[in-house]
Coordinates of C-alpha atoms (C1' of nucleotides) in Angstrom, one line a residue:
Chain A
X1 CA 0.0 0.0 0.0
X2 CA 1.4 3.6 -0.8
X3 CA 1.9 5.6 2.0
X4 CA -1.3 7.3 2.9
X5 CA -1.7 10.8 4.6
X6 CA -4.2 9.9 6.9
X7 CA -6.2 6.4 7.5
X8 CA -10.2 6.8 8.7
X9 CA -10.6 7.2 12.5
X10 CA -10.7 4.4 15.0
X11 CA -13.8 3.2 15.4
X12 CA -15.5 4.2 12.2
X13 CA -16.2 2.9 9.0
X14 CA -16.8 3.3 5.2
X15 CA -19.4 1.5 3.5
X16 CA -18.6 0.9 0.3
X17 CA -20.8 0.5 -3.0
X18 CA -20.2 -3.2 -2.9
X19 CA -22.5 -3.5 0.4
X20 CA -24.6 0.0 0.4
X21 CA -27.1 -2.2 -0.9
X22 CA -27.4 -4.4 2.5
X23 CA -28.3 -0.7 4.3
X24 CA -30.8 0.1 1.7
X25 CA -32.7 -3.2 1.5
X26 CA -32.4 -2.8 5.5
X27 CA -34.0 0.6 5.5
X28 CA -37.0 -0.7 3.1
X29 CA -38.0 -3.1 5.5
X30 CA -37.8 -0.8 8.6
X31 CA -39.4 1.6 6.6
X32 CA -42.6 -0.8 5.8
X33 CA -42.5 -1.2 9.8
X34 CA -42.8 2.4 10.8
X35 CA -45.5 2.9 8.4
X36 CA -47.1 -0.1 9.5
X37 CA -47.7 0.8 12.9
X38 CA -47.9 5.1 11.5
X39 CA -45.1 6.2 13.3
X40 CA -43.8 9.4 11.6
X41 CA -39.6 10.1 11.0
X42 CA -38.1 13.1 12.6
X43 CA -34.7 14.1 12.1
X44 CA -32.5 16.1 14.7
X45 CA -29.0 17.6 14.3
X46 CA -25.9 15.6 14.8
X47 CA -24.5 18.1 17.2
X48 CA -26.3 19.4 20.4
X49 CA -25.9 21.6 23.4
X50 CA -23.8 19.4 26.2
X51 CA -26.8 20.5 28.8
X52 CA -29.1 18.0 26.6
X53 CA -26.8 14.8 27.2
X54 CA -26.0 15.6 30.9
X55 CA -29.1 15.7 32.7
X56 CA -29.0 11.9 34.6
X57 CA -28.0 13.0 38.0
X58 CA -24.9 11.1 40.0
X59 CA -22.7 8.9 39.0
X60 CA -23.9 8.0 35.4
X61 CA -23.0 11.8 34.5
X62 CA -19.4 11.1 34.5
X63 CA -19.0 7.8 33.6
X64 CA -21.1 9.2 30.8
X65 CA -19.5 12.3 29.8
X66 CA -16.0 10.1 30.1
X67 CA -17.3 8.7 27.0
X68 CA -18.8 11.8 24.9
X69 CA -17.6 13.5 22.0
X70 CA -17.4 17.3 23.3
X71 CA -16.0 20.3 22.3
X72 CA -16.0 24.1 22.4
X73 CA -17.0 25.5 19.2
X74 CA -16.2 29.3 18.0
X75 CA -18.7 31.1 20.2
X76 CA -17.7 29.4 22.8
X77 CA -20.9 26.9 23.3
X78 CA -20.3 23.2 24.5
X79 CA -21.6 21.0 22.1
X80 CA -21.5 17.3 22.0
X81 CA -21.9 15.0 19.2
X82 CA -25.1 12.9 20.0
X83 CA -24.4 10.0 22.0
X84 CA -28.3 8.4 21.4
X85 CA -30.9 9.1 20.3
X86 CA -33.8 9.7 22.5
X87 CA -32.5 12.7 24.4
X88 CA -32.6 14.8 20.5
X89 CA -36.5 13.7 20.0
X90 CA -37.5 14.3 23.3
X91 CA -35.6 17.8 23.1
X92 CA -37.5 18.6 19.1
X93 CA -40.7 17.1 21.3
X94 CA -40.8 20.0 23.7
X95 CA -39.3 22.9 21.3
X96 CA -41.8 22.5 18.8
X97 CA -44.8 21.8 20.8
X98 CA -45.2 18.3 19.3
X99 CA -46.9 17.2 22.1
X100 CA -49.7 20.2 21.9
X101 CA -51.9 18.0 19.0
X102 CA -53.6 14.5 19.8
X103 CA -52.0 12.2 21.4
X104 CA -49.9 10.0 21.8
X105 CA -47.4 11.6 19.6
X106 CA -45.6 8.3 17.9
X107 CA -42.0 9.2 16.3
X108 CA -39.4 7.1 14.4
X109 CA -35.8 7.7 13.9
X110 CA -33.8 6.6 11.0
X111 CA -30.3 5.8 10.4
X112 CA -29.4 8.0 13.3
X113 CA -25.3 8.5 13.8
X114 CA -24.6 7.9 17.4
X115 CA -21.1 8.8 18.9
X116 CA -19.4 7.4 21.7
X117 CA -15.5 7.2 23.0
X118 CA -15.0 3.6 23.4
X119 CA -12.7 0.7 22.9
X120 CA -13.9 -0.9 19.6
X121 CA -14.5 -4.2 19.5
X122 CA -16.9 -6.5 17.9
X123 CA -20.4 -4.8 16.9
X124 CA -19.0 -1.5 19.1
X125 CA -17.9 1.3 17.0
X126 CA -17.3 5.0 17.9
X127 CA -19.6 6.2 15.2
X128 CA -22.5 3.7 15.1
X129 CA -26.0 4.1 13.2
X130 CA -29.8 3.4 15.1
X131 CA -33.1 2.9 14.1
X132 CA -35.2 4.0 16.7
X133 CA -38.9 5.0 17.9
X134 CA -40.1 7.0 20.4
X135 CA -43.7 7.0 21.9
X136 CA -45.4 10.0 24.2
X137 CA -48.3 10.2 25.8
X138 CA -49.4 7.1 26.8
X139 CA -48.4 5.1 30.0
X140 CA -50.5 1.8 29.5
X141 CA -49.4 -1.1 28.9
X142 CA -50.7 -1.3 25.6
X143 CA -48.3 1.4 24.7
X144 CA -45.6 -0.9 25.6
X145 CA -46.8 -3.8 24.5
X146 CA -47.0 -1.7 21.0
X147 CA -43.2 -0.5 21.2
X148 CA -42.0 -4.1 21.8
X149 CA -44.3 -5.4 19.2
X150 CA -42.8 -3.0 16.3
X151 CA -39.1 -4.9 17.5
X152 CA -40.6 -7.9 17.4
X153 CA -42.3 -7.4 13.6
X154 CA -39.0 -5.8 12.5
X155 CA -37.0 -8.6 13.4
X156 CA -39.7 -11.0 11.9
X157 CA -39.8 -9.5 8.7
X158 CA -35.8 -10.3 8.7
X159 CA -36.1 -13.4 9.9
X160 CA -34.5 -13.3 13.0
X161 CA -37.6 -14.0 15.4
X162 CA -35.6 -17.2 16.4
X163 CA -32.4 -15.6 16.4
X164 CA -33.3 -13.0 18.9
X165 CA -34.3 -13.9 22.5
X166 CA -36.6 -11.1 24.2
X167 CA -35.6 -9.9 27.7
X168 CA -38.3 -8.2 29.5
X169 CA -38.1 -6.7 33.0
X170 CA -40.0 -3.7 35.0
X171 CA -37.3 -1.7 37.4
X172 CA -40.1 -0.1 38.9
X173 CA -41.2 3.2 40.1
X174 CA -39.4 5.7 41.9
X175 CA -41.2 4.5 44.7
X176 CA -40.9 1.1 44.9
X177 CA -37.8 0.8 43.2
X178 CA -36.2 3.4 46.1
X179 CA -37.4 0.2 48.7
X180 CA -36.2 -2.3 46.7
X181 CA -33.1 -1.0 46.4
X182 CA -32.8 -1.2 50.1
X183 CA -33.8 -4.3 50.4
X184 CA -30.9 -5.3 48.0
X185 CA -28.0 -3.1 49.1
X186 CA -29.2 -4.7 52.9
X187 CA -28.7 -8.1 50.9
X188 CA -25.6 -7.4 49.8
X189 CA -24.2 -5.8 52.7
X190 CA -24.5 -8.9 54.4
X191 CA -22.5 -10.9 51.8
X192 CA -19.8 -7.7 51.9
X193 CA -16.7 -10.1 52.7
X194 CA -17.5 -12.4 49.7
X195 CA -17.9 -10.1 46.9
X196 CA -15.6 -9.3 44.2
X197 CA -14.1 -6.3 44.4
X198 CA -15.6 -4.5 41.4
X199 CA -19.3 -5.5 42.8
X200 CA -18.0 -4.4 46.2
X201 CA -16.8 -1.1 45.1
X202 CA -19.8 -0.7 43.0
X203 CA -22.4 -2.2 45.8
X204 CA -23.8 1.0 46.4
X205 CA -23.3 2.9 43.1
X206 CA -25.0 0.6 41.3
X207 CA -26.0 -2.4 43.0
X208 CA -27.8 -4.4 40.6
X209 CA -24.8 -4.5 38.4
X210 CA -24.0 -7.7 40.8
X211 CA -26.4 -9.6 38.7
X212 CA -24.3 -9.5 35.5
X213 CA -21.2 -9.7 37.2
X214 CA -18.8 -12.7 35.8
X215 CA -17.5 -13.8 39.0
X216 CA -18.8 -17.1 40.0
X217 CA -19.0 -16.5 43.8
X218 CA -21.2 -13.2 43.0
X219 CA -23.3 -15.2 40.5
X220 CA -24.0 -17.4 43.6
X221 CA -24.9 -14.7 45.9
X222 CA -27.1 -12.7 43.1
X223 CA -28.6 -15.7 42.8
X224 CA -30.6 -15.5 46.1
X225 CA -30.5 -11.9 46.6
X226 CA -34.4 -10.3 46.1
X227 CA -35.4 -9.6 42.9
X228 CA -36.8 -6.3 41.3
X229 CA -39.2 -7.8 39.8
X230 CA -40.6 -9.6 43.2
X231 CA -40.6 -6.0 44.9
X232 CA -42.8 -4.4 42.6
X233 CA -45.8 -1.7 44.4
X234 CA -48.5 -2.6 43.5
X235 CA -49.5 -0.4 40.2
X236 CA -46.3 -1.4 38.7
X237 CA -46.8 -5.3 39.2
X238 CA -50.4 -4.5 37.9
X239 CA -48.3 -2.8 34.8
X240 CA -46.1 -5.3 34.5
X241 CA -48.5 -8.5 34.6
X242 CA -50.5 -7.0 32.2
X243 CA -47.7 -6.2 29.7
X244 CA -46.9 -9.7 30.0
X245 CA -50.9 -11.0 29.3
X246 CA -50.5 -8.7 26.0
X247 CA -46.6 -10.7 25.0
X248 CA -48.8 -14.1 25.3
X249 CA -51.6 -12.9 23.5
X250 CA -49.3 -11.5 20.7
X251 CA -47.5 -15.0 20.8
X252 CA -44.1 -12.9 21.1
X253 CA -41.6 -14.7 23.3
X254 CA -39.7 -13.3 26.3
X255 CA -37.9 -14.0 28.9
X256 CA -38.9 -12.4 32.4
X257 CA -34.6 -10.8 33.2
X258 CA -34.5 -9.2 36.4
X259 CA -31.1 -8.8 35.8
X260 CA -31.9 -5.9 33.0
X261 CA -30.6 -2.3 34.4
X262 CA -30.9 0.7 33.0
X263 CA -28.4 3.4 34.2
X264 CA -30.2 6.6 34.4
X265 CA -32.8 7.6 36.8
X266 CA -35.3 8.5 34.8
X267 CA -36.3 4.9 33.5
X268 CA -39.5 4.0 34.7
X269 CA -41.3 0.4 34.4
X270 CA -40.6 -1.8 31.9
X271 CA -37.3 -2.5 29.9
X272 CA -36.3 -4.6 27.1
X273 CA -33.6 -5.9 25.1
X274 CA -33.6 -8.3 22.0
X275 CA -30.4 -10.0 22.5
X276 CA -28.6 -12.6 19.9
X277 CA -25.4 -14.5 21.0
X278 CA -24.5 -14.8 17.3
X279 CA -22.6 -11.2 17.0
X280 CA -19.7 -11.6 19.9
X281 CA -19.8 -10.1 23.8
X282 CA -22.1 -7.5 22.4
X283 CA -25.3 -9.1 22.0
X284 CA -28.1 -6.4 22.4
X285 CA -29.3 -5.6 19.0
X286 CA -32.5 -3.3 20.5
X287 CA -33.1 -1.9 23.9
X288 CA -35.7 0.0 25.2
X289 CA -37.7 1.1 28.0
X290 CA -40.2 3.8 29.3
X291 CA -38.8 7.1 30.4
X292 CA -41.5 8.4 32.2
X293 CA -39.1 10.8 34.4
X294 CA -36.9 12.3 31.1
X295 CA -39.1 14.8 29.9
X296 CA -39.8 16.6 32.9
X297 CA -36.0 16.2 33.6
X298 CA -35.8 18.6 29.9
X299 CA -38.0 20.7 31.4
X300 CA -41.8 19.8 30.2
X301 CA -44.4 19.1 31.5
X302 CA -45.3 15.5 32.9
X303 CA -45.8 13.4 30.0
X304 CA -44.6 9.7 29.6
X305 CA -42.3 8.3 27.1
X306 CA -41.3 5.1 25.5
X307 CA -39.0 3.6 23.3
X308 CA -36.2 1.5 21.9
X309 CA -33.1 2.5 19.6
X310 CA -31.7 -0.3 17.6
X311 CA -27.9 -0.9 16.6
X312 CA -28.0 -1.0 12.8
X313 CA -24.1 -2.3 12.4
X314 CA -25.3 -5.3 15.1
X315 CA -28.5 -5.9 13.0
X316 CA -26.3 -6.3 10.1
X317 CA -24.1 -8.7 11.5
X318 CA -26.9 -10.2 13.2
X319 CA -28.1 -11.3 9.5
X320 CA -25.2 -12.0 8.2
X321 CA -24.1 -14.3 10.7
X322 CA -27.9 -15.8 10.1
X323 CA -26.5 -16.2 6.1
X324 CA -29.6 -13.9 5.1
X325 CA -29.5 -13.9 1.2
X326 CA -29.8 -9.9 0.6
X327 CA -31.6 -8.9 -2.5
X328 CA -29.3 -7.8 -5.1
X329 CA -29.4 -5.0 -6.9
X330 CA -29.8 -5.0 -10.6
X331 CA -26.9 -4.7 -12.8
X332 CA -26.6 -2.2 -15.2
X333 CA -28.9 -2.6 -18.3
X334 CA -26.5 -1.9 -21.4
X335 CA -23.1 -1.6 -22.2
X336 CA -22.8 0.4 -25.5
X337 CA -19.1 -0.4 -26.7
X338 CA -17.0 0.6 -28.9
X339 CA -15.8 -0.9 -32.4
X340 CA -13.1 1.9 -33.2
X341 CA -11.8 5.0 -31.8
X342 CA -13.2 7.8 -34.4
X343 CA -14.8 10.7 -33.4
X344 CA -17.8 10.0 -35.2
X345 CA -18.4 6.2 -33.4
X346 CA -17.9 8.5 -30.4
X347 CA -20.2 11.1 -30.9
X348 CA -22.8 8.6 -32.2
X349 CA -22.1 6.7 -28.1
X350 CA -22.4 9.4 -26.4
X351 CA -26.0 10.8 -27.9
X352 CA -27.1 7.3 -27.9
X353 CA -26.5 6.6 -24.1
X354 CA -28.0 10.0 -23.1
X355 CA -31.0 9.2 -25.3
X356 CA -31.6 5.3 -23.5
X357 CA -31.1 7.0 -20.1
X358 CA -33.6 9.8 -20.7
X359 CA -35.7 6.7 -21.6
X360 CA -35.0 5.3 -18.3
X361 CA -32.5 2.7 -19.3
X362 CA -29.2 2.4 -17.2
X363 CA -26.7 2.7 -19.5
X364 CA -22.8 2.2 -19.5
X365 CA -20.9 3.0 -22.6
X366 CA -16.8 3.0 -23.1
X367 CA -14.7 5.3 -21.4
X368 CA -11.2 3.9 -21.9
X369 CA -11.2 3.3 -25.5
X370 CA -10.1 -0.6 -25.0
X371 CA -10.6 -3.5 -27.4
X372 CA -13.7 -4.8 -28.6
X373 CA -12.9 -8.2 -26.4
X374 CA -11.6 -6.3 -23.3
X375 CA -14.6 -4.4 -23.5
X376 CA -16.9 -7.4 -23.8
X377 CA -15.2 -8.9 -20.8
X378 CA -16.2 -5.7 -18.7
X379 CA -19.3 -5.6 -20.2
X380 CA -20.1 -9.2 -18.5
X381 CA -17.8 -8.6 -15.3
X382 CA -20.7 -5.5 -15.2
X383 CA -23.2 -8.2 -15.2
X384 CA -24.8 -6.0 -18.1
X385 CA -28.1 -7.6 -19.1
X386 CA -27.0 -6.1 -22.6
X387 CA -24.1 -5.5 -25.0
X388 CA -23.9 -3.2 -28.2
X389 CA -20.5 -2.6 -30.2
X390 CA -20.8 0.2 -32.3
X391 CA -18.6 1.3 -34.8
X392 CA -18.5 2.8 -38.4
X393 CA -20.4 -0.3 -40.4
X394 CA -23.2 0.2 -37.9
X395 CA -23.6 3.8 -38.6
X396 CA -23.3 2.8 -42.4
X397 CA -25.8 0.4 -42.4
X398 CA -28.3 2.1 -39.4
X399 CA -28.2 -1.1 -37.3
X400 CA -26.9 -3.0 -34.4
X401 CA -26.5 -6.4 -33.3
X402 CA -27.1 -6.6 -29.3
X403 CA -26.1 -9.2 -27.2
X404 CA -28.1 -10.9 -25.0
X405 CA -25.5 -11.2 -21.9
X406 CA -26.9 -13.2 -19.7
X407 CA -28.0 -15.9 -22.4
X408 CA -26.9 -16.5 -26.0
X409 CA -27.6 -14.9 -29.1
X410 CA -29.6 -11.7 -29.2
X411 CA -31.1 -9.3 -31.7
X412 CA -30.9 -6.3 -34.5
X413 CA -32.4 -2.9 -33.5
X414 CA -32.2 0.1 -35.9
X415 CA -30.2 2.9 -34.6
X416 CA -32.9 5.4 -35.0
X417 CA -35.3 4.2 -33.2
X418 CA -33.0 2.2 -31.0
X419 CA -34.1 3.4 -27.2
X420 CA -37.9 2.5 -27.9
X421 CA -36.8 -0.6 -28.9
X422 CA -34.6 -2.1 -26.1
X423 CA -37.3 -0.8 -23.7
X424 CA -39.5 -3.4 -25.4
X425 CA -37.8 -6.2 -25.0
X426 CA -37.0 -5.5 -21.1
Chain B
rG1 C1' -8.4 2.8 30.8
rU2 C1' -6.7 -2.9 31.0
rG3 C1' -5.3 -7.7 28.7
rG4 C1' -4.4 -11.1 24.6
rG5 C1' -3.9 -12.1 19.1
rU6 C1' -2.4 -10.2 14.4
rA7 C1' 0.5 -6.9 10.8
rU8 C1' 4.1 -9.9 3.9
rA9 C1' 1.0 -7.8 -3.5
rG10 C1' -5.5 -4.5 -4.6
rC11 C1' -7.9 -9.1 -1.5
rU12 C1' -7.2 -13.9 1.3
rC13 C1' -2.9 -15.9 2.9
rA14 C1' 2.1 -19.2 2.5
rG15 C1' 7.2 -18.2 3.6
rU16 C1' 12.0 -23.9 6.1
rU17 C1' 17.0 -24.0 11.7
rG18 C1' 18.0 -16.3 10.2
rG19 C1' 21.1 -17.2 4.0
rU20 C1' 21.3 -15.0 -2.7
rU21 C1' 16.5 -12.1 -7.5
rA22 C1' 10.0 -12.8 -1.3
rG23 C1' 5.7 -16.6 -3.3
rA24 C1' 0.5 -18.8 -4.3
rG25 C1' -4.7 -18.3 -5.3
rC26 C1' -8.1 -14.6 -6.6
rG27 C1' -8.3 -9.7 -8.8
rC28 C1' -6.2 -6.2 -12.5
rC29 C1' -3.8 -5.5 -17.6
rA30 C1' -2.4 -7.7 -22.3
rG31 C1' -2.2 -11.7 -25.7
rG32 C1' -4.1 -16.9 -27.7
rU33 C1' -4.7 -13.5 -36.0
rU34 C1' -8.9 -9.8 -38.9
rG35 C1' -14.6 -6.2 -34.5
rU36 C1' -17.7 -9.7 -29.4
rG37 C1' -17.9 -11.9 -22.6
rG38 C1' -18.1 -16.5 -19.6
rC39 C1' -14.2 -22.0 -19.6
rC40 C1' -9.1 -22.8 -20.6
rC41 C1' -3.9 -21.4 -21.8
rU42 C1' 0.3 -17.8 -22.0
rG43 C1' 2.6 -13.4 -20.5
rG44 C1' 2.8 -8.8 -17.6
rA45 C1' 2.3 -5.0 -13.9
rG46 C1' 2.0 -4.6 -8.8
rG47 C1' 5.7 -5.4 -2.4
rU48 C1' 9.8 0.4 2.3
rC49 C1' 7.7 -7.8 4.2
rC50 C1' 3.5 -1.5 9.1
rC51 C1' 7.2 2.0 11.3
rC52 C1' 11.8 3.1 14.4
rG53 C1' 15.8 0.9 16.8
rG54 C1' 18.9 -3.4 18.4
rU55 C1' 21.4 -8.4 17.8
rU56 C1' 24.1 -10.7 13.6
rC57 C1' 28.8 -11.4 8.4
rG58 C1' 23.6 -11.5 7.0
rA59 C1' 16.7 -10.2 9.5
rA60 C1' 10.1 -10.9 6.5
rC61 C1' 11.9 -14.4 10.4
rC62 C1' 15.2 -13.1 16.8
rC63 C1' 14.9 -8.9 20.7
rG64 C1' 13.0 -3.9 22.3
rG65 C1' 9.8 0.2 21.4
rA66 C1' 5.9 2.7 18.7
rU67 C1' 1.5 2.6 15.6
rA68 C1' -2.6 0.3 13.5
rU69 C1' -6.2 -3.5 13.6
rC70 C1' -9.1 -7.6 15.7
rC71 C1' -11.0 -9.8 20.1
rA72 C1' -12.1 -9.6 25.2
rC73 C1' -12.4 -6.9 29.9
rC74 C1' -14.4 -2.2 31.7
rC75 C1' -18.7 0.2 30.5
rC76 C1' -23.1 0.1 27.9
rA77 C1' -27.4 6.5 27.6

RNA sequence: GUGGGUAUAGCUCAGUUGGUUAGAGCGCCAGGUUGUGGCCCUGGAGGUCCCCGGUUCGAACCCGGAUAUCCACCCCA
């Protein structure tokens, strides 16, 4: 390789033409989805003020901000380059009154960049794409039921309903999650001596990060330390056993995962992830949960929230690790070659390609003046449905023979009349 | 931030105990008579063996460092 200037950041990647057709075929389906349940696309800027992205309160707001792409720009604002995706809708929510019409207000997000300071590895990038919706207005269960049902129908229409195992849990309400939380630091406390000494340190940070802890002796003791979702008030049990009702009904799958945390206080209720262990460590394709507590934390008024954002690099690999069979796009229609290298064969090329594309042929003709055979070899390496060498005995004589590429043989059009004549045998 | 693997042609990779002009497959280009692809055959182009230093008569190979990348940990809004 010559010596480059500069390679592409850490963490990011190009996609190149040779699998931009994966992304688009993903988009369609997603697409079909959104429309499908009527949720509506909103697009947000890349860049925000830092305020938006630091309103959890404790310790999440550094481990967060450790990992944020901020800077000072020219007038001296912070800014930060969008981390997720919720925080941007909810913000656009409350700036342009979305909420003020009938409710609930249902939003979609596509092909969002997210940005994020981390260590890549596999299916973790710094500059990482989601799909995302975003519900507000309604706190029933149905609502959520709805959310997890437009995950579950996305990753039907790919296939991957087996491949993908549902992970439901319900963290709670302030309330009752404040006396839970209690009840499990008090758990813990009592095993202190035995813990590892990340869960130890972390015991009263974050103590439910015990239950995902790798250690065996912690798996042991998370193992009979009270669960959330056995703590529940009684509204949110209410919530939650009637999300679950809706799951059966639907015939969508889950798996009832106390161990599912969400690090922010505003969560509320019930969270999700679709998780595959096809991709490497990191498994979660699509996780959500209600936010009940974020948009008064933006400063609105009370109004709940729900949503997921899913990983479109992970859903990717997600289906090819499956060995889905994207739909390929088609190849270029015609190649118009050419038999010499006067100016008149060249003229004659160039009208007649612009004429067949105004038609709405695709069209590509010689631009390196090579060979008739070197240019027949392209032509098929193209995967051109049709080939047409042109030179001066077809001017003379007002014809062409064109090649059936993909077969044998093929057929004689007239030159003038030559675009109305491919079309009809397309 | 931490740990491990990897780094040789455009791509995927060989490369002997350290020894002369560093290889294969694929891809690319050109030929295999005059103006027609696929299969086959022949030829060609293309390499700072990631970079810097060290050991040695001699380094793609051994040693040290740096960088990049992959994977995992951490974390996961």
């Amino acid at each position: 390789m010559a010596q480059l200037l500069t390679r592409i950041p850490k963490g990011t990647r190009d996609v190149l033409p040779d699998e931009v057709y994966k992304w688009d075929y993903i988009e369609s389906v997603i697409r079909s989805v959104c429309r499908d349940f009527n949720y509506r696309e909103i697009r947000t800027p890349v860049f925000e003020h830092t305020e938006l992205f630091e309103r959890g309160v404790g310790d999440a707001t550094d481990i967060v901000q450790k990992e944020m792409y901020t800077f000072e720009d020219k007038g001296g604002r912070s800014i930060t380059l969008r981390p997720e995706g919720t925080s941007p809708v909810v913000r656009a929510l409350l700036q342009n009154s979305l909420y003020a019409g009938a409710l609930p207000v249902k939003l979609f997000y596509y092909n969002l960049s997210c940005y994020r300071y981390e260590q890549p590895q596999a299916g973790r990038l710094r500059e990482f794409h989601q799909f995302g919706v975003e519900q507000f207005g309604a706190g029933s269960a149905a609502a959520d039921a709805e959310i997890i049902m437009i995950g579950y129908e996305t990753f039907r229409r790919f296939g991957l309903a087996d491949t993908l195992t549902l992970r439901l849990n319900s963290i709670g309400c302030p309330n009752c999650r404040k006396t839970y939380r209690e009840k499990l630091v008090a758990y813990l406390e009592g095993h202190k001596s035995e813990l590892c000494p990340t869960c130890k340190e972390r015991m009263y940070r974050n103590p439910m990060r015990v239950f995902d802890c790798k250690s065996e002796i912690c798996q042991g003791i998370a193992k009979d330390a009270p669960f959330v979702t056995d703590n529940l008030c009684d509204d949110c049990a209410a919530h939650f056993a009637a999300l679950q009702e809706s799951l059966k009904a639907l015939g969508i799958p889950f798996v009832v995962d106390p161990t599912i945390v969400r690090g922010l206080d505003y969560y509320r209720g019930t969270v999700f992830e679709f998780v595959t262990s096809t991709i490497g460590a990191q498994g979660t394709v699509c996780g959500g949960g209600r936010y009940d507590g974020l948009i008064e934390e933006l400063g609105g008024d009370a109004l709940s929230g729900i949503g997921f954002g899913l990983g479109l690099e992970r859903l990717l690999l997600t289906l090819e690790a499956a060995g889905f069979k994207f739909p390929a796009p088609a190849p270029v229609t015609i190649y118009l070659g050419a038999a010499s290298d006067d100016g008149a064969t060249d003229v004659f090329l160039t009208k007649l390609a612009s004429e067949l594309r105004a038609a709405g042929v695709s069209v590509e003709r010689d631009l390196m003046g090579r060979s008739v055979k070197a240019q027949m070899k392209y032509a098929d390496k193209l995967g051109a449905r049709y080939a047409a060498i042109i030179g001066p005995d077809e001017l003379a004589k007002g014809a062409v023979q064109v090649r059936d590429m993909q077969g044998e043989g093929g057929f004689e059009l007239a030159l003038d009349n030559f675009a109305a004549g491919l079309k009809e045998c397309l």
